[in-house]
Short mmCIF file of C-alpha atoms in Angstrom, two decimals:
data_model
loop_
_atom_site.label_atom_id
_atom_site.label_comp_id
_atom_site.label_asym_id
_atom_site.label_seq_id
_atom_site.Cartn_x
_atom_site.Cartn_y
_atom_site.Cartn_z
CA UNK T 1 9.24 -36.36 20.82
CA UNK T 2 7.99 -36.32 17.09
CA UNK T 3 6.15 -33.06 17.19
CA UNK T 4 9.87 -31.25 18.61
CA UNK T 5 11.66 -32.48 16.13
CA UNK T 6 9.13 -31.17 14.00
CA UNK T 7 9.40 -28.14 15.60
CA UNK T 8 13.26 -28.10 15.41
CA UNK T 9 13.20 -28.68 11.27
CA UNK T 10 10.67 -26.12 10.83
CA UNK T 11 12.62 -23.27 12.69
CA UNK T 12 15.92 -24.41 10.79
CA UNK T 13 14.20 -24.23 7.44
CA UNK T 14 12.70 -21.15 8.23
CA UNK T 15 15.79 -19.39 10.06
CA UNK T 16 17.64 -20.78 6.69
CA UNK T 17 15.11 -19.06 4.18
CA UNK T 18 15.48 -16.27 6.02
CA UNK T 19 19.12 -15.63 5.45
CA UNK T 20 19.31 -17.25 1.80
CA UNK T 21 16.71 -15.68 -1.08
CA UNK T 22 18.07 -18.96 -3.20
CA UNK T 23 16.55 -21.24 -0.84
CA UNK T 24 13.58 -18.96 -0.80
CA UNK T 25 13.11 -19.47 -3.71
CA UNK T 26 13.18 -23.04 -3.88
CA UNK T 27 10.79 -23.39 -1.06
CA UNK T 28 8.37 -20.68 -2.16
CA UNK T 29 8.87 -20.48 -5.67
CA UNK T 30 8.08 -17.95 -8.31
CA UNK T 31 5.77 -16.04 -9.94
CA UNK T 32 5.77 -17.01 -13.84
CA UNK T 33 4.41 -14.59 -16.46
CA UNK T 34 1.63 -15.36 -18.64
CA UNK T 35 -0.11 -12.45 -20.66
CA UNK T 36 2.07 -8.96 -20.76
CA UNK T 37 0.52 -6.19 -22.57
CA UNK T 38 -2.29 -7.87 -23.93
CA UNK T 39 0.22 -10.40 -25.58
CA UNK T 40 -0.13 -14.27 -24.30
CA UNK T 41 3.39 -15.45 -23.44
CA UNK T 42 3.33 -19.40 -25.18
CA UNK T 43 6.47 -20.49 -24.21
CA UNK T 44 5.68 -19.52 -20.51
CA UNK T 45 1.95 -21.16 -21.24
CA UNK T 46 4.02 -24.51 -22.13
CA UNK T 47 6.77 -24.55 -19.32
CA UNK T 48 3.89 -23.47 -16.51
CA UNK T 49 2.07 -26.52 -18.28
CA UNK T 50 -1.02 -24.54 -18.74
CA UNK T 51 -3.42 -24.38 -22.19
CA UNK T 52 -4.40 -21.85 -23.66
CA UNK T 53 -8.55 -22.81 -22.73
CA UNK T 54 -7.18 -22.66 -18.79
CA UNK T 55 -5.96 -19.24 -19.28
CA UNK T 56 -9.09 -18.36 -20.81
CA UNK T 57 -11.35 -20.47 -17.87
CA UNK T 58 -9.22 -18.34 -15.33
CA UNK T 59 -9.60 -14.98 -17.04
CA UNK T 60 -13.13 -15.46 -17.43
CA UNK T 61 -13.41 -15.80 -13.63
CA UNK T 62 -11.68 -12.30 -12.94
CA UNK T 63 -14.41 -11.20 -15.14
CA UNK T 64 -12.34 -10.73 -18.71
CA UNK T 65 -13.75 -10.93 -21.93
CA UNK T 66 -11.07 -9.77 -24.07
CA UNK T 67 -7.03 -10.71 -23.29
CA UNK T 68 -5.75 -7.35 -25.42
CA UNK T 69 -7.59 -5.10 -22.17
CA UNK T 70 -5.01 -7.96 -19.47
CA UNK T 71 -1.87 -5.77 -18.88
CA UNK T 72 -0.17 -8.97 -16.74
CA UNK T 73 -1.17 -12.32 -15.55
CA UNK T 74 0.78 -13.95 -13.69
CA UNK T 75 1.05 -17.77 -12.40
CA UNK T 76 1.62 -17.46 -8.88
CA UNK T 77 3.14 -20.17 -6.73
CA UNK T 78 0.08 -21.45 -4.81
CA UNK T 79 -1.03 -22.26 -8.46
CA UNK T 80 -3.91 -18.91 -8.56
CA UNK T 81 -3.43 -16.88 -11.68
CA UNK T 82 -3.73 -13.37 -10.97
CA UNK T 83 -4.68 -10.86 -13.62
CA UNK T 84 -4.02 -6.72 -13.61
CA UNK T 85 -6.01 -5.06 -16.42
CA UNK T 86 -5.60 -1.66 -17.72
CA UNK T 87 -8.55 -0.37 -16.22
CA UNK T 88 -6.48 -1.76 -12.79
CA UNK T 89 -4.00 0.83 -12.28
CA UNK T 90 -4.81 4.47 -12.50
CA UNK T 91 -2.76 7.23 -14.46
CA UNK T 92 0.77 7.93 -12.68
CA UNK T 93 0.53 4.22 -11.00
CA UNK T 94 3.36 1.94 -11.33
CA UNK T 95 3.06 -1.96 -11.59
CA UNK T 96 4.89 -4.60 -9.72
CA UNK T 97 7.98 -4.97 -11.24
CA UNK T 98 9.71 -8.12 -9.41
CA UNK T 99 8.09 -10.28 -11.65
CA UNK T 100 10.59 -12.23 -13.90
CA UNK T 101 10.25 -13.75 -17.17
CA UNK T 102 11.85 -17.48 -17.81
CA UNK T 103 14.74 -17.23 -19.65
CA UNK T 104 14.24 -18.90 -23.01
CA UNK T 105 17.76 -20.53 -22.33
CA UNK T 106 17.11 -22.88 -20.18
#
């Protein structure tokens, strides 16, 4: 009996994020912004609740020595930082650009 209802809430929640991008959203989250163009992004650093020696650790790992050659990292929901360097995309290439910044508003 437990494991249909189960069943029933996950097919509800998942018909619903289907249909509603807010709710996606909610569920799944958001990438948030940390280095563009070689520039670290502070205030996203301090709302993603990340330091400045983790975004170096993590950078370091995708084999980085030098943040002005990162053209975007990004926090991603699962809590990975990706990183894109220039040497990354080839001439004529376009980025990803469904990546938001947080509004300094809020």
């Amino acid at each position: 009996m437990a494991a249909g209802v189960l069943i029933a809430w996950h097919r509800a929640i998942d018909w619903w994020r289907l249909r509603n991008r807010g709710v996606a959203k909610l569920l799944a989250g958001e990438g948030i912004m940390l280095i563009h163009n070689g520039q670290v992004l502070a205030e996203h650093l301090r709302r993603a609740g990340i330091t400045r020696d983790e975004l170096r650790q993590a950078l370091r790992e995708h084999g980085v020595s030098d943040i002005a050659t990162v053209m975007l990292a990004v926090l991603e929901p699962d809590g990975a930082i990706s990183v894109v360097q220039y040497d990354d995309i080839k001439p004529g290439d376009r980025p990803h650009r469904r990546i938001r910044a947080i509004r300094r508003n809020q």
